[in-house]
mmCIF file of C-alpha atoms in Angstrom:
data_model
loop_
_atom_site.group_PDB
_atom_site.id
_atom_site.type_symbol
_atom_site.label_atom_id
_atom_site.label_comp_id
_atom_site.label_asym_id
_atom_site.label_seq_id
_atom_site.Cartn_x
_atom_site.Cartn_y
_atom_site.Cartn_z
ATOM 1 C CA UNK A 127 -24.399 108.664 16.369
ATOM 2 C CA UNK A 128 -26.179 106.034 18.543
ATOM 3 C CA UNK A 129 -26.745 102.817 15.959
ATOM 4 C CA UNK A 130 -24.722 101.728 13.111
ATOM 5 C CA UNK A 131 -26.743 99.205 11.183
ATOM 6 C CA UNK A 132 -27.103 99.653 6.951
ATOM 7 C CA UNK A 133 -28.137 103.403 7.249
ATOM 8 C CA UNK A 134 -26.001 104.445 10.141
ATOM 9 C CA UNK A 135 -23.119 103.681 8.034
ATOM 10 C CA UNK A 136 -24.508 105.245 5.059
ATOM 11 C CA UNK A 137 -25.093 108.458 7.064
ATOM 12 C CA UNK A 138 -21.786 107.876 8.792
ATOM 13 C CA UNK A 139 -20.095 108.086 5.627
ATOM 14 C CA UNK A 140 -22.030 111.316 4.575
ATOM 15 C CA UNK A 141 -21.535 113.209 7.896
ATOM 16 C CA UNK A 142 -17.564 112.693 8.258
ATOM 17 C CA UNK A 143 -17.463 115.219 5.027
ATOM 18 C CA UNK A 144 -19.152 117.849 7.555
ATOM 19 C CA UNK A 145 -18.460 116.759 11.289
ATOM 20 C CA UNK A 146 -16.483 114.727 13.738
ATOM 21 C CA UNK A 147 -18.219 112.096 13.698
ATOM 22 C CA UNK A 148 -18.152 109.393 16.620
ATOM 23 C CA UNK A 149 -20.371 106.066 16.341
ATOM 24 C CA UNK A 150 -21.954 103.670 19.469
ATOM 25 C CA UNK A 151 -23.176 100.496 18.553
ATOM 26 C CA UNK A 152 -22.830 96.828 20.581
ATOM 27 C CA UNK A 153 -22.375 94.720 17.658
ATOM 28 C CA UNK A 154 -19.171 92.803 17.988
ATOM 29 C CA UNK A 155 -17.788 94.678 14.626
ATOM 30 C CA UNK A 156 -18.877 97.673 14.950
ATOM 31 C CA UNK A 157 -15.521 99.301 15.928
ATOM 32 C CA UNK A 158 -14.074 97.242 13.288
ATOM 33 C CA UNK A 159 -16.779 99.212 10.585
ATOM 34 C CA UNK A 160 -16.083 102.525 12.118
ATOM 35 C CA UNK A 161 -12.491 102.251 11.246
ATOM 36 C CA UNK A 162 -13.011 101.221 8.127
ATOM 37 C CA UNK A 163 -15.081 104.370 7.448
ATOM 38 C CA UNK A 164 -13.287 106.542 8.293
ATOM 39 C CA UNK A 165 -15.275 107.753 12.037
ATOM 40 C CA UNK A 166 -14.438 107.386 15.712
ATOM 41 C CA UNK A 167 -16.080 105.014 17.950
ATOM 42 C CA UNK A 168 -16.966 105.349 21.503
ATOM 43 C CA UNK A 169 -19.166 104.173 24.391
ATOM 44 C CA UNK A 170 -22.931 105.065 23.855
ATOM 45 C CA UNK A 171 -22.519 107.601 27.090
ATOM 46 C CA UNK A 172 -19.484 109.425 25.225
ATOM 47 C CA UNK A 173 -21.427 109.147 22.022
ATOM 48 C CA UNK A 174 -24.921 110.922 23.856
ATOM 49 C CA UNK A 175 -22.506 113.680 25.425
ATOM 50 C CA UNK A 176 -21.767 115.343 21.967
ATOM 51 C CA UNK A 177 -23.758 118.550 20.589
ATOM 52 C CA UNK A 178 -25.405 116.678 18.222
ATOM 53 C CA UNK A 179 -26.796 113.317 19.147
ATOM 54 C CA UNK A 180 -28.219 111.167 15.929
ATOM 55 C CA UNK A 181 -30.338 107.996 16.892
ATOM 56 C CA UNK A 182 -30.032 105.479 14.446
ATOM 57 C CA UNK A 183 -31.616 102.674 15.850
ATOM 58 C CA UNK A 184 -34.915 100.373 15.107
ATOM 59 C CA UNK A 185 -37.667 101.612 15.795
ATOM 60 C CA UNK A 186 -38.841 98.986 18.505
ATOM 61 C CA UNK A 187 -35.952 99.969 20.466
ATOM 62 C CA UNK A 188 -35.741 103.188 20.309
ATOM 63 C CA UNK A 189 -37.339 104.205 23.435
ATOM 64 C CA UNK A 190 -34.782 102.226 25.585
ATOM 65 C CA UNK A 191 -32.098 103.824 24.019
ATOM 66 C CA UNK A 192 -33.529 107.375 24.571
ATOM 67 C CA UNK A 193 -34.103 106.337 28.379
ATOM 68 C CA UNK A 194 -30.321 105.184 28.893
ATOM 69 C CA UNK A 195 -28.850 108.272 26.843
ATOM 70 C CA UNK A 196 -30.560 110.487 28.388
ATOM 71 C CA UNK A 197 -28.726 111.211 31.392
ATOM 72 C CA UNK A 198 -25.960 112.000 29.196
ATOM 73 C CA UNK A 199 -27.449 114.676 26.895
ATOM 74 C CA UNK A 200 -25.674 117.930 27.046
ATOM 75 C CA UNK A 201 -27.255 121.363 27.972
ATOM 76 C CA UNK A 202 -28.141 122.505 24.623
ATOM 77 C CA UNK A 203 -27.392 120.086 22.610
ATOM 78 C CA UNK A 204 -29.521 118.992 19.282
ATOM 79 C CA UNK A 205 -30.811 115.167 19.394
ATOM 80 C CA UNK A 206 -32.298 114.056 16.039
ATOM 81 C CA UNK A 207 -33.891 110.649 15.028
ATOM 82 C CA UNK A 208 -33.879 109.134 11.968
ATOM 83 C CA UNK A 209 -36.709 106.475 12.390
ATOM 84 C CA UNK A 210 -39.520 105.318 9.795
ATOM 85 C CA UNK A 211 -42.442 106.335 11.909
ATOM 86 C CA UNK A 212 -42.506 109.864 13.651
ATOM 87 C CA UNK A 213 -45.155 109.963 16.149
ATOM 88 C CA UNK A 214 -44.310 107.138 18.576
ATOM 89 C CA UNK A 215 -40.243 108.612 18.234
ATOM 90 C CA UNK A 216 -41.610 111.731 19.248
ATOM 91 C CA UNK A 217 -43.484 110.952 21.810
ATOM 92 C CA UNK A 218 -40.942 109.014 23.590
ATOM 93 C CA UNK A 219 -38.111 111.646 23.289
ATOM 94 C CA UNK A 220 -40.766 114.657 24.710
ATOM 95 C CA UNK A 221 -40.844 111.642 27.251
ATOM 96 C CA UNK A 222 -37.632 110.691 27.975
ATOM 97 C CA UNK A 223 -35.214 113.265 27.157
ATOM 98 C CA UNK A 224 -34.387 116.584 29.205
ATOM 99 C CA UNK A 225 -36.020 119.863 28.584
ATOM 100 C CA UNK A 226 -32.543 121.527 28.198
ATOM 101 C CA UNK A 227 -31.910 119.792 24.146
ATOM 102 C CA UNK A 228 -33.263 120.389 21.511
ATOM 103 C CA UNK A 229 -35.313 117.610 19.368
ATOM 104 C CA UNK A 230 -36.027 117.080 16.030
ATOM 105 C CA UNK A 231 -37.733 114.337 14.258
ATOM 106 C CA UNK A 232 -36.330 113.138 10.510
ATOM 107 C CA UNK A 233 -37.028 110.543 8.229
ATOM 108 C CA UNK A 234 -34.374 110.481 5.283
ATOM 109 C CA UNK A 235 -36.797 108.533 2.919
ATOM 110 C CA UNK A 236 -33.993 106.891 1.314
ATOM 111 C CA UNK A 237 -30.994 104.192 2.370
ATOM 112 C CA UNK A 238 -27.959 102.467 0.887
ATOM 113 C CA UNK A 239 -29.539 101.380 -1.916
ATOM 114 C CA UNK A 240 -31.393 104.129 -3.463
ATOM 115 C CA UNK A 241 -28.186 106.122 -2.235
ATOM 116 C CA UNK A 242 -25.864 104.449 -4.687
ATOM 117 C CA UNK A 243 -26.359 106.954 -7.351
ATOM 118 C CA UNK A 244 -25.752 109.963 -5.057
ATOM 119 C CA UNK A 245 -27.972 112.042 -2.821
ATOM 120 C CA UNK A 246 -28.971 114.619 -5.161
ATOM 121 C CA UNK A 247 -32.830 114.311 -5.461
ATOM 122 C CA UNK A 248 -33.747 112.175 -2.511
ATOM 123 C CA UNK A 249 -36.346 113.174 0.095
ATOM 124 C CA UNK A 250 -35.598 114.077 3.791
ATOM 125 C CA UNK A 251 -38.509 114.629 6.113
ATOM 126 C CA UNK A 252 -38.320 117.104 9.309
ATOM 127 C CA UNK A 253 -40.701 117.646 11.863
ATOM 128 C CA UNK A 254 -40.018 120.109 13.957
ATOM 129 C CA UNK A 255 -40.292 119.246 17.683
ATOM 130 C CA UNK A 256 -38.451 121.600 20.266
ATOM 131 C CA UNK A 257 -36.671 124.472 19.571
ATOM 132 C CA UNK A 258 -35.464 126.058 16.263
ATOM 133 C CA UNK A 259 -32.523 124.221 14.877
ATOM 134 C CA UNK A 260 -34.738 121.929 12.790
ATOM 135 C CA UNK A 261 -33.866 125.365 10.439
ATOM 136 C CA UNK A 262 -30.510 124.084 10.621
ATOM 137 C CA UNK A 263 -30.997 120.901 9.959
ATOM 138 C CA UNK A 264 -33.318 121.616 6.577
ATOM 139 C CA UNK A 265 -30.386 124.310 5.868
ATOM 140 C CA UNK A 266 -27.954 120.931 5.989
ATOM 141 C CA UNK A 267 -29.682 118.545 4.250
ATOM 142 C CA UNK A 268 -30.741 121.067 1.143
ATOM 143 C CA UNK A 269 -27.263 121.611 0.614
ATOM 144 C CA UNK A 270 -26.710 118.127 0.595
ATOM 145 C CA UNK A 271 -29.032 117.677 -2.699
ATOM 146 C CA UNK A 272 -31.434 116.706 -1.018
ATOM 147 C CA UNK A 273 -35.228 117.544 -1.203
ATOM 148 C CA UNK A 274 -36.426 118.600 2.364
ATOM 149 C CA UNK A 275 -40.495 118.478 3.476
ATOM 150 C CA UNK A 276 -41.028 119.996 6.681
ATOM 151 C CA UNK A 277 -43.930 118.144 8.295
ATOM 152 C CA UNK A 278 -45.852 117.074 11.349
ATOM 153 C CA UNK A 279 -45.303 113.431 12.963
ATOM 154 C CA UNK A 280 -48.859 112.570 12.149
ATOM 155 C CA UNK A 281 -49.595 114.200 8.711
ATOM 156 C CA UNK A 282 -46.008 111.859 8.051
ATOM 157 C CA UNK A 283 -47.640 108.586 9.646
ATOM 158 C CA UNK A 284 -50.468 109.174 7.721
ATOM 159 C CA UNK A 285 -48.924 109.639 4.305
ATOM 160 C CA UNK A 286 -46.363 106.966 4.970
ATOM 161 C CA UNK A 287 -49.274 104.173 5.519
ATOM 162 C CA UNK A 288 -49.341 104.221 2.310
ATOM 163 C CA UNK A 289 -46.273 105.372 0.551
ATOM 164 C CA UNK A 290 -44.148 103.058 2.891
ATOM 165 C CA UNK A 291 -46.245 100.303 4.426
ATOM 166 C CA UNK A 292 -47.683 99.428 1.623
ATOM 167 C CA UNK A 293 -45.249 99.542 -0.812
ATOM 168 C CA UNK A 294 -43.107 97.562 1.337
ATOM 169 C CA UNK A 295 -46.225 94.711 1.844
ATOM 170 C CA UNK A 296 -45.937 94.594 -1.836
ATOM 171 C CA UNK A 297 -42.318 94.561 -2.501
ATOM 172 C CA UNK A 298 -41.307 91.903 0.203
ATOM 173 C CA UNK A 299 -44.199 89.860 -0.682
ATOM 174 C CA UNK A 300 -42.641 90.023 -4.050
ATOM 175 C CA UNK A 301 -38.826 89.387 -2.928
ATOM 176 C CA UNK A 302 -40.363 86.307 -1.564
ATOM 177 C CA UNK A 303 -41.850 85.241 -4.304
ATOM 178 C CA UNK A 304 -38.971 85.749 -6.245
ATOM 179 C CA UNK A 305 -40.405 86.586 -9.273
ATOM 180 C CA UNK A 306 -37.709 86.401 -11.893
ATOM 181 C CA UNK A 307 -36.464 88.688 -14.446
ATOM 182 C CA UNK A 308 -38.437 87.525 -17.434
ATOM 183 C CA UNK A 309 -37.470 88.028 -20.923
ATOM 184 C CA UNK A 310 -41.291 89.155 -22.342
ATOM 185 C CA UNK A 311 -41.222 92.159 -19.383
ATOM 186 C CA UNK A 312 -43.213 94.549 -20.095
ATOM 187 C CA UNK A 313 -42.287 98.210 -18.472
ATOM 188 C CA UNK A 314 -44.941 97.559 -15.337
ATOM 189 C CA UNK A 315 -43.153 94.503 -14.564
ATOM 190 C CA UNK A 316 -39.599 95.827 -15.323
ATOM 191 C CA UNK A 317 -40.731 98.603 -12.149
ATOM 192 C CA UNK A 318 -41.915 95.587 -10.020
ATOM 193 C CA UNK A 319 -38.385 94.317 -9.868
ATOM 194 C CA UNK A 320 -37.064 97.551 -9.369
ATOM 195 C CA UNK A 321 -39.072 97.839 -6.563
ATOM 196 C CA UNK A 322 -37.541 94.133 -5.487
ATOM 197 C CA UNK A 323 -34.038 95.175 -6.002
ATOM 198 C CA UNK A 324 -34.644 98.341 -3.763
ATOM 199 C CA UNK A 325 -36.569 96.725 -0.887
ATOM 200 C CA UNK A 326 -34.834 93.266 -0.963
ATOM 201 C CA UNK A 327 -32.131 94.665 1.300
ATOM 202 C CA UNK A 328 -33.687 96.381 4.016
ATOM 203 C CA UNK A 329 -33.839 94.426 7.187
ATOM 204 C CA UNK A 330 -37.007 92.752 8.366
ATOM 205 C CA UNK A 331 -36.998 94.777 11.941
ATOM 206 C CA UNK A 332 -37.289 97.739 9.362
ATOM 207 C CA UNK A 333 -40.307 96.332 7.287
ATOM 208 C CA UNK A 334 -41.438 95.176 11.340
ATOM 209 C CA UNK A 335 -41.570 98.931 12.548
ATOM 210 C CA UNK A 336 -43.500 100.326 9.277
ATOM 211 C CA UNK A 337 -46.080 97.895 9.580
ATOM 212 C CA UNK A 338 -46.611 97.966 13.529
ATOM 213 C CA UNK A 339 -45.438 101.211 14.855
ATOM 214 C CA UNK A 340 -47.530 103.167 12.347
ATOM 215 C CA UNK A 341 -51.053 103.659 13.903
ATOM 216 C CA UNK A 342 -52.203 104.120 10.374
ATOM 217 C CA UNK A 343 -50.799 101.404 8.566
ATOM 218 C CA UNK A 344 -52.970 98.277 9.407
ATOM 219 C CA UNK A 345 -55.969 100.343 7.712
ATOM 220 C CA UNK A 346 -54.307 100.739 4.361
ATOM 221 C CA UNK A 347 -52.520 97.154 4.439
ATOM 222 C CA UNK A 348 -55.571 95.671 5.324
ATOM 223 C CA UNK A 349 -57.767 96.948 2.878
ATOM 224 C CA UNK A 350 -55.128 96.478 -0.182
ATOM 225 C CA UNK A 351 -55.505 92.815 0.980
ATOM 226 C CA UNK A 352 -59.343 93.163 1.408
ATOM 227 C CA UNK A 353 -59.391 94.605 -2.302
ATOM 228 C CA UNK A 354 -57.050 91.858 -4.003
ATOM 229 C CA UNK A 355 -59.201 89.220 -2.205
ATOM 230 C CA UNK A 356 -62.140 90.594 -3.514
ATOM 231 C CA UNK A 357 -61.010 91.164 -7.155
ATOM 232 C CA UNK A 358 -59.733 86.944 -7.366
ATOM 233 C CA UNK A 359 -63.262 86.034 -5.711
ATOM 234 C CA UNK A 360 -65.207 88.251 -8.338
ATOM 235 C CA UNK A 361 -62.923 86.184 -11.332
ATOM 236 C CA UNK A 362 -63.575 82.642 -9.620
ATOM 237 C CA UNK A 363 -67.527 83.351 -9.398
ATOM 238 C CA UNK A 364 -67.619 84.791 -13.147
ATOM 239 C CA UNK A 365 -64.800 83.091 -14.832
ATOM 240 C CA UNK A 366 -64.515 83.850 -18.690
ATOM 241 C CA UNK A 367 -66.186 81.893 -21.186
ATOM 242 C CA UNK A 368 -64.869 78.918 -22.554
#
């Protein structure tokens, strides 16, 4: 595994069950993570050299990543990403990466948060991209409870403009607003902080990357703001009687 932020140890911890696992990542504690869960920890070149080769990196840097492990790639081997958008990941690993592995795109549409109360449920995308072992990995994550959509990087982009980019608009706008936990909540607003409690971890390079690596998400954003713009000008022209 190449990347070992919030969902690289999540998966980390999942995947030692199932595989020897080793971990690459330049942050000063990394190594000191990786024991602590349980996996090895290598160099990124000793990392890329394995038969399967997980990229769990942002987004914005995941093409240099692919460019500097890709020397390393085994004949054969299976390299998988686990990124929020699937079209620009795609593109670069077709790019970068040698004709003799095999690629498959994911999105696990999930992360330590919604994870807490098990795996059983949760959504995993795959999109097929070279070769047949995305069968494998489907076969994997189904017996891992979880619910597996086979799909194309741009029918995923598309949907995820708005099941991802805008939800996430909403909810960080939200976390920093801090709306508080009222006592005269009604069930709507009980979901809003739900919503809060589940985005207000992520990282901002991963609400970054939804927002500008999706070329369909400034449409939807934009027009959600368009739309609640237009609904406060319509009450300020007709306010209600007095």
């Amino acid at each position: 595994m190449i990347g070992f932020g919030q969902f690289g140890q999540l998966a980390a911890g999942i995947l030692k069950d199932h595989f020897d696992v080793l971990v690459a990542d330049p942050a000063p504690d990394a190594a000191a993570r990786a024991k602590a869960i349980g996996v090895g920890f290598g160099a990124p070149e000793d990392a890329a050299s394995r038969e399967v080769v997980i990229v769990a990196v942002p987004v914005p840097v995941m093409r240099g990543v692919f460019q500097a492990i890709s020397a390393h790639i085994a004949p054969g081997a299976l390299v998988i990403d686990v990124g929020s958008v699937k079209m620009l990941p795609t593109q670069w690993m077709l790019e970068l990466l040698p004709a003799h592995c095999d690629l498959v795109a994911t999105h696990p549409l999930f992360g330590p948060q919604s994870a807490k109360a098990g795996l059983s449920g949760l959504r995993l995308v795959v999109c097929p991209i070279r070769g047949e072992r995305h069968e494998k990995v489907v076969a994997f994550g189904r017996s891992l409870g979880l619910t597996v959509t086979l799909t194309s990087p741009e029918e995923h982009d598309r949907e995820m403009a708005y099941v991802q980019a805008l939800t996430h608009l909403i909810g960080r706008s939200l976390v920093n607003l801090g709306i508080p936990d009222e006592q005269l909540k009604t069930v709507s607003y009980q979901h809003l902080l739900e919503l809060c409690s589940l985005i207000g971890a992520d990282t901002f390079e991963l609400f970054t990357a939804i927002q500008t690596q999706n070329p369909f998400a400034a449409e939807v954003v934009e027009a959600f703001v368009d739309q609640a713009r237009s609904l406060l000008d319509q009450v300020r022209v007709n306010p209600p009687p007095t």
